[in-house]
Tab-separated table of C-alpha atoms in Angstrom:
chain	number	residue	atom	x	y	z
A	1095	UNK	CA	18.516	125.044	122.521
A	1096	UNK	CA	17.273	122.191	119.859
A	1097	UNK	CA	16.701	122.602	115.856
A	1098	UNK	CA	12.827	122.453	117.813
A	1099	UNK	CA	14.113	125.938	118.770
A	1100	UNK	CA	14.410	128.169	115.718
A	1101	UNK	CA	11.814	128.418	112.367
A	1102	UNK	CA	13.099	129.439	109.278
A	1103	UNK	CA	11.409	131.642	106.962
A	1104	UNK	CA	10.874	132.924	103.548
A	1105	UNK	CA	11.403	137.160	103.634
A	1106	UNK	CA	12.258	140.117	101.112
A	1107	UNK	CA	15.040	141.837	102.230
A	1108	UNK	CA	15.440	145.373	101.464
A	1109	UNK	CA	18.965	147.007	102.153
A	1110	UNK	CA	19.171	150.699	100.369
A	1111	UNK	CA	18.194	150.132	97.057
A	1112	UNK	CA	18.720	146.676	96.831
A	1113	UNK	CA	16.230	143.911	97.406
A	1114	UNK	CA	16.816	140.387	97.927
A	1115	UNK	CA	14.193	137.334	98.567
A	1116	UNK	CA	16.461	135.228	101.339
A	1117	UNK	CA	15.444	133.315	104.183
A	1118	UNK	CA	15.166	134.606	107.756
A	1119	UNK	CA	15.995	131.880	111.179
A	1120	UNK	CA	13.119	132.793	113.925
A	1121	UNK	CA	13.051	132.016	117.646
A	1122	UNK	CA	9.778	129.893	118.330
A	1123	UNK	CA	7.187	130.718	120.368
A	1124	UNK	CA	4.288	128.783	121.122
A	1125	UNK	CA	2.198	127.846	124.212
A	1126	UNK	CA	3.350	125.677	127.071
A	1127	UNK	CA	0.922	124.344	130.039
A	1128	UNK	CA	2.170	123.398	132.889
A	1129	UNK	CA	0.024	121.142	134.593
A	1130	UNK	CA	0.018	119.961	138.681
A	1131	UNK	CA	0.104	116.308	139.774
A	1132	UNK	CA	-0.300	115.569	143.731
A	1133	UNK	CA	-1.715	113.807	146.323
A	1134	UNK	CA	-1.794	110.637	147.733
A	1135	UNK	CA	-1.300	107.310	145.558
A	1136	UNK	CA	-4.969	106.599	145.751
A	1137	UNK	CA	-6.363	110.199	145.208
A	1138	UNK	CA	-4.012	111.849	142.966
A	1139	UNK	CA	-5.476	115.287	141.869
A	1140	UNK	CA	-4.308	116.832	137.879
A	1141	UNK	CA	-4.457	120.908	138.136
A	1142	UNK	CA	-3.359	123.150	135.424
A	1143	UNK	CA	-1.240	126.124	136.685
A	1144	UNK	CA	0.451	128.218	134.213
A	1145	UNK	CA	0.234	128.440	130.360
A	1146	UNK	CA	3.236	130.434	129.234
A	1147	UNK	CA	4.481	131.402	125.595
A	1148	UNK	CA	8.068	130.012	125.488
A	1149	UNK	CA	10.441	128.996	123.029
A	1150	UNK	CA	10.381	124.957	123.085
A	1151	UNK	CA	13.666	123.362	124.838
A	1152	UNK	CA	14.466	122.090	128.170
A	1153	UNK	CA	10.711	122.610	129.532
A	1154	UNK	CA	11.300	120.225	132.187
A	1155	UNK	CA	13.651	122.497	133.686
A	1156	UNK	CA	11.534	126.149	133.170
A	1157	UNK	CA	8.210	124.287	134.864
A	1158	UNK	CA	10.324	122.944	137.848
A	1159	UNK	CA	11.747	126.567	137.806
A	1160	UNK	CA	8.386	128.077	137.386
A	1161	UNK	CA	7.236	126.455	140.606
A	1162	UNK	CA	9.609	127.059	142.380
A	1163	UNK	CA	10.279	130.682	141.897
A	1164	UNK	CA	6.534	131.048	142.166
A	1165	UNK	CA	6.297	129.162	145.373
A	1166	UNK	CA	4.131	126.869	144.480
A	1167	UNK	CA	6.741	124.285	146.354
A	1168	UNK	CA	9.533	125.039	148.216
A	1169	UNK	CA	12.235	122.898	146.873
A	1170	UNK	CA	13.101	120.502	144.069
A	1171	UNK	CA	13.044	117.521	146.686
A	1172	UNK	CA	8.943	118.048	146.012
A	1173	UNK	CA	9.252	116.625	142.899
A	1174	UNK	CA	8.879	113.431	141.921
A	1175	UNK	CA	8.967	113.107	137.876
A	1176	UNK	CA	8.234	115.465	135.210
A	1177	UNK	CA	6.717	114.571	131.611
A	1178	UNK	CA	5.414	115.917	128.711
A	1179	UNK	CA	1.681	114.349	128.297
A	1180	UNK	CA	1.352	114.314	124.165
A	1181	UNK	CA	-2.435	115.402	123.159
A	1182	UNK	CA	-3.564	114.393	119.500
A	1183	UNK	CA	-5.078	117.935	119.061
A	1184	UNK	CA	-1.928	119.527	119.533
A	1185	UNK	CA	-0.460	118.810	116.894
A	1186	UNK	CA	1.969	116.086	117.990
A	1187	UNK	CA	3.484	118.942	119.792
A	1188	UNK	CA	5.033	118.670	123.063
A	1189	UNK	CA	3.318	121.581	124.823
A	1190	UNK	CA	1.893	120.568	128.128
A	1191	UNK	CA	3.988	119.061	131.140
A	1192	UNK	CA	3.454	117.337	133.996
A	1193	UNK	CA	4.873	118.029	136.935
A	1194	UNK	CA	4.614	114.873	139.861
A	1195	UNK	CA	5.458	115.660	143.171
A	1196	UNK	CA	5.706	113.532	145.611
A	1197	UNK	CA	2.927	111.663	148.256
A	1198	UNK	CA	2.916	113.488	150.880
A	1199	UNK	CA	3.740	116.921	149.754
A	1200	UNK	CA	1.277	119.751	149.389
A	1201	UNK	CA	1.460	122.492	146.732
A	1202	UNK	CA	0.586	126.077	148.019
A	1203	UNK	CA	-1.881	127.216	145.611
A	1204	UNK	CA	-3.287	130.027	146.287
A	1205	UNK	CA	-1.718	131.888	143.868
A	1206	UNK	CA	-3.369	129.774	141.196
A	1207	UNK	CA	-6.376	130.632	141.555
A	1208	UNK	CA	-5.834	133.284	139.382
A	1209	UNK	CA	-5.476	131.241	136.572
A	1210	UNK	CA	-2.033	131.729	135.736
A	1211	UNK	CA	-0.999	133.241	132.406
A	1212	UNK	CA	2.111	134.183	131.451
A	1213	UNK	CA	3.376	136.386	127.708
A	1214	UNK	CA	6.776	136.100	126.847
A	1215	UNK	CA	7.447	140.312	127.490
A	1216	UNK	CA	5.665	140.784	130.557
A	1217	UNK	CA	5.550	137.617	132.974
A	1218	UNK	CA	3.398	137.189	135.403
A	1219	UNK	CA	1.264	139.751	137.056
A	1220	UNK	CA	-0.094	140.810	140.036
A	1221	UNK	CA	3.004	140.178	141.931
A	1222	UNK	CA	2.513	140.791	146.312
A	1223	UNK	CA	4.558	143.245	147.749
A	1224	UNK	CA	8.201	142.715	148.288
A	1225	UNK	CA	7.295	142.050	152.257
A	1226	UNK	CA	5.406	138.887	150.632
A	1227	UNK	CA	8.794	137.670	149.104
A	1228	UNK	CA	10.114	137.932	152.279
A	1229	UNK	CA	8.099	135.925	153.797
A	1230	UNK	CA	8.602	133.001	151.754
A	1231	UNK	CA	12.195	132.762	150.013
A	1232	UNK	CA	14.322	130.253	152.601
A	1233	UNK	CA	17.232	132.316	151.167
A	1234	UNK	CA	16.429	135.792	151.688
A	1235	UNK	CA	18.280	137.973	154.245
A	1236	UNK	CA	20.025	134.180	154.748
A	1237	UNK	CA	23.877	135.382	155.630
A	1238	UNK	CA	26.162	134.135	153.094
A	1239	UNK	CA	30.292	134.371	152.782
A	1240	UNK	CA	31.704	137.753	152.429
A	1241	UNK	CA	32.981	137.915	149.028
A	1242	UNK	CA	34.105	140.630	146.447
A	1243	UNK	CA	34.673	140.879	143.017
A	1244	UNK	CA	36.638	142.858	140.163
A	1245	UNK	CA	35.073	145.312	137.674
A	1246	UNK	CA	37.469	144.008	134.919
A	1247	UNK	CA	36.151	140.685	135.404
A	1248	UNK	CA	32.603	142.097	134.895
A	1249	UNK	CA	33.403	143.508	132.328
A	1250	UNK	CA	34.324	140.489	130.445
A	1251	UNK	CA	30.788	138.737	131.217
A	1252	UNK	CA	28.492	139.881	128.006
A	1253	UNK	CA	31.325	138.761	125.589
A	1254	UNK	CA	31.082	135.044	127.214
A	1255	UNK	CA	27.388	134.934	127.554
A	1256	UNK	CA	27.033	135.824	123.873
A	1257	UNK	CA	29.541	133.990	122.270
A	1258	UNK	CA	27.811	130.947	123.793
A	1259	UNK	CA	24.227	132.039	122.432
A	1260	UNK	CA	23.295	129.754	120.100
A	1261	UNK	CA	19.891	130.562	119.319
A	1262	UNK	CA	20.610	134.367	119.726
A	1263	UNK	CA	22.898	133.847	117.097
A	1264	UNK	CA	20.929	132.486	114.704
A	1265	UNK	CA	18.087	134.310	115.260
A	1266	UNK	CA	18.442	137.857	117.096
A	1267	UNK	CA	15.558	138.154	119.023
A	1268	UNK	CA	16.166	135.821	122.073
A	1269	UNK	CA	16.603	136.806	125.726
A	1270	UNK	CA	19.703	134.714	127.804
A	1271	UNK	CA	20.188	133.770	131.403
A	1272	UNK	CA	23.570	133.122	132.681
A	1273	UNK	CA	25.149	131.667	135.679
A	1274	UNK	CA	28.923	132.626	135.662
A	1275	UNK	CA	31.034	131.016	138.990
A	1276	UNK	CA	33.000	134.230	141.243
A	1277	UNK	CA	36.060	133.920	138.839
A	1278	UNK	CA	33.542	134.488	135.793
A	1279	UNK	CA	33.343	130.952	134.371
A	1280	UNK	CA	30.548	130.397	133.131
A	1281	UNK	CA	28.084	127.432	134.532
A	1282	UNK	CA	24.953	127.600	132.816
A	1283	UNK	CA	23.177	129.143	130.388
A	1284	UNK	CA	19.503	129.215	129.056
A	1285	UNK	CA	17.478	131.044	126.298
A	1286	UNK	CA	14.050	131.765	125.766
A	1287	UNK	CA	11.454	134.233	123.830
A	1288	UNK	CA	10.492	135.347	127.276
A	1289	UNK	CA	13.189	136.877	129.707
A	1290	UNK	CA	11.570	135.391	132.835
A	1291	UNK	CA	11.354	131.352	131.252
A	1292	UNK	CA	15.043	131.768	130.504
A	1293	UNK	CA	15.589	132.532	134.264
A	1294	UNK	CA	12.793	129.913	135.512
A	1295	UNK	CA	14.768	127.505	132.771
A	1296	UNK	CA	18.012	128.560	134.751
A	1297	UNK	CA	16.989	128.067	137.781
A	1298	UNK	CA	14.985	124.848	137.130
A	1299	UNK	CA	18.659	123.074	135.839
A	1300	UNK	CA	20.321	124.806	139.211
A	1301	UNK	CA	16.991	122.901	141.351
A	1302	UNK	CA	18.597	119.900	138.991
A	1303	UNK	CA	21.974	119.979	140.135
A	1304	UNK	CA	21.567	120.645	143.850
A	1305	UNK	CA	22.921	123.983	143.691
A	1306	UNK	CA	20.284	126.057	145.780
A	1307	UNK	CA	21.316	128.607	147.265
A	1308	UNK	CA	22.718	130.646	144.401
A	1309	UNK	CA	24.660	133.170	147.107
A	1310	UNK	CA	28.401	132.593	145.635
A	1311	UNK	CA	26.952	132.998	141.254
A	1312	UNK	CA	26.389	136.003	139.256
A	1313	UNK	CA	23.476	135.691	137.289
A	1314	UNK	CA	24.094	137.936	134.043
A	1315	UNK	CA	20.343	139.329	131.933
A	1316	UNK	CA	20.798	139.796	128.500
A	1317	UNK	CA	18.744	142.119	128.910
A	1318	UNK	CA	16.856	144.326	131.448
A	1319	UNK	CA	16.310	143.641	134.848
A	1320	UNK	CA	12.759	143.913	135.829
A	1321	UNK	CA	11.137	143.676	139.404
A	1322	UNK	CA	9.903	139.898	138.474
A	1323	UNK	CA	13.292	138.812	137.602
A	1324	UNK	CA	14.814	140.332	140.740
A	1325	UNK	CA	12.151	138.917	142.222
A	1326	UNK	CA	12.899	135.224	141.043
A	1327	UNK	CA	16.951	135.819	141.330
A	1328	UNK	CA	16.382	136.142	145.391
A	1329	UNK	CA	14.438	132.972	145.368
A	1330	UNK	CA	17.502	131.124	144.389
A	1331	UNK	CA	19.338	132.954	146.791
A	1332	UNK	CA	21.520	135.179	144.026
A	1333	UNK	CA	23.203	137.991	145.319
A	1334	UNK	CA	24.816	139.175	142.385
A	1335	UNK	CA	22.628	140.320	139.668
A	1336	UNK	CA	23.899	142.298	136.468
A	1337	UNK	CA	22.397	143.529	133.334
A	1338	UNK	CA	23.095	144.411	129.698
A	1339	UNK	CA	19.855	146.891	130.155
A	1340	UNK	CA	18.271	148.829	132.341
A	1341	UNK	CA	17.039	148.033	136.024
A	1342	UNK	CA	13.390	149.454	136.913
A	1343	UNK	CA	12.529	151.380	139.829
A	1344	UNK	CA	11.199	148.759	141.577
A	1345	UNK	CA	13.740	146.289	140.729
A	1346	UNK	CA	16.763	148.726	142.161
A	1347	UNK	CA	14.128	148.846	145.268
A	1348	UNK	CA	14.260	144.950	145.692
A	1349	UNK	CA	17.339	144.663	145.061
A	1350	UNK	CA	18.282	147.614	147.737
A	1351	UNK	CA	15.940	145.803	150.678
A	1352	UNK	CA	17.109	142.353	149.966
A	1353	UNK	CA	20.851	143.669	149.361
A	1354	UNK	CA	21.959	142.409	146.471
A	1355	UNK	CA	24.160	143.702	144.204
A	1356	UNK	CA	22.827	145.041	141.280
A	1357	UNK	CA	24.677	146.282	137.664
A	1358	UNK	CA	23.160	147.544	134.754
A	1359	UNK	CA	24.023	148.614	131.815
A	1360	UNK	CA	26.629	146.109	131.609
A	1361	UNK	CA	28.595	147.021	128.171
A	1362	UNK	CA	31.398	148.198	126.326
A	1363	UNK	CA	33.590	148.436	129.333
A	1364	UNK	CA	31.016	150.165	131.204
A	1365	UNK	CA	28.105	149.522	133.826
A	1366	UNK	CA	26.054	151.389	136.975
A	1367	UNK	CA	26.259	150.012	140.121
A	1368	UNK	CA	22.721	150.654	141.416
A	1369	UNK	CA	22.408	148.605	144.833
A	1370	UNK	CA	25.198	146.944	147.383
A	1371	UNK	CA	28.087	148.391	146.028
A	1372	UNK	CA	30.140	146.610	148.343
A	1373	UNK	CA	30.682	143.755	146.347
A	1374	UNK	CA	32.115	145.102	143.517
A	1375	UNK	CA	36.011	146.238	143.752
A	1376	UNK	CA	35.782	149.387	141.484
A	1377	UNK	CA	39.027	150.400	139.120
A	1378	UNK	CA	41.862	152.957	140.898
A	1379	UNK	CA	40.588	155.749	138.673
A	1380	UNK	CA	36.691	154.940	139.639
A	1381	UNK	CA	35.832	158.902	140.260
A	1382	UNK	CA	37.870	160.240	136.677
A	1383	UNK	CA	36.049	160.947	133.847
């Protein structure tokens, strides 16, 4: 995250019986459009896809992210270039990006036609029905290595994730996506206002690097796992998914049909295994209390 990242403000702060005026560091949130560019050199076509509230910071990375996890194209090789187009209106604020794919390659956008828009708690609705995910995630059901591993090392995840969050630190109120490696280094990491741009930011830097398919990561929530972030986790191919909050009901049931692992509750030396077990080698004493 950049200095572009975090607003300080003027507050009273009250504490018992004591009251202070102080000043108060603020995740930002503010609008970004992602707009569409494609076609051939001659007809090139400009449509706007998505505005999403976001915290400003590698935007280049949560549109390409965005798109993909939305399948509006099917890999990062679609893409040709992506800019942030400056409008004097705005404020000399970067807030709309566009993304250029290549000639030749056609966007599926039929989901756009419902005029995307995206708030920073709830993502994107109307989501199809986990047979429709199916149907279009190259990495889904896709057999991978056999792998395990240990609770202990699970354990230790949270700790790293927020000792490296910088603008969680400073302000509090900031949602983290991790990418730890199967000995629980950790590869990347990405913050945002809204849970699901700090995955589409993750992702979009994983698009970056080549990395697709995600099958031998853990991606670690900093905070609950919903359906949508399931939902963009087996995109990428992730079949380790754990959280420091609570799954819903129709994540676990994603998560069960697509089997991937997934933890929640991942803290203080604790966590619930809710799908694909398997993976996970449990402590000796797993059934003592």
């Amino acid at each position: 995250m950049t200095t572009k990242s975090i607003k300080r403000f003027n507050i009273t702060k009250v504490s018992g019986g004591a009251v202070a005026d102080t000043s108060d560091a603020l995740a930002i949130e503010e609008p970004l459009e992602i707009r569409l560019e494609y076609g051939q050199a001659n007809e090139r076509q400009i449509k706007n896809v998505s505005v999403t509230m976001r915290t400003p910071g590698n935007d280049a990375e949560l549109a390409a992210g965005f798109l993909f996890t939305e399948r509006i194209i099917s890999s990062g090789d679609a893409i040709s270039n992506i800019e942030h187009s400056f409008i004097s209106c705005a404020e000399n604020k970067e807030n709309v990006v566009v993304v250029k794919l290549k000639e030749g390659v056609v966007p599926n956008l039929h989901n756009s036609e419902r005029n995307f828009y995206t708030s920073s708690s709830c993502g994107v609705c109307g989501k199809g029905s986990i047979d429709a995910i199916r149907t279009v995630s190259s990495f889904v059901n896709k057999k991978g290595i056999p792998y395990t591993i240990e609770a202990e090392m699970l354990f230790r995840l949270p700790d790293v994730l927020r000792y490296y969050q910088d603008a969680f630190t400073s302000t509090g109120g900031i949602h983290a996506s991790g990418l730890f490696n199967l000995q629980g280094e950790l590869m990347l990491l990405r913050e945002d206002v809204g849970r699901h741009n700090a995955l589409d930011k993750l992702i979009g830097a994983a698009i970056n690097q080549n990395w697709l398919p995600l099958n031998n990561h853990i991606l670690l929530l900093s905070g609950r796992a919903s359906f949508e972030l399931v939902q963009k986790a087996a995109m990428a191919g992730i079949t380790i998914i754990a959280a420091v909050g609570a799954p819903s009901s129709l994540a676990v049931e994603l998560a069960e049909e697509f089997n991937i692992t997934l933890a929640g509750f991942l803290r203080n030396q604790r966590f619930n295994i809710y799908t694909a077990a398997h993976r996970i080698l449990l402590p000796a004493n797993e059934n003592t209390y």
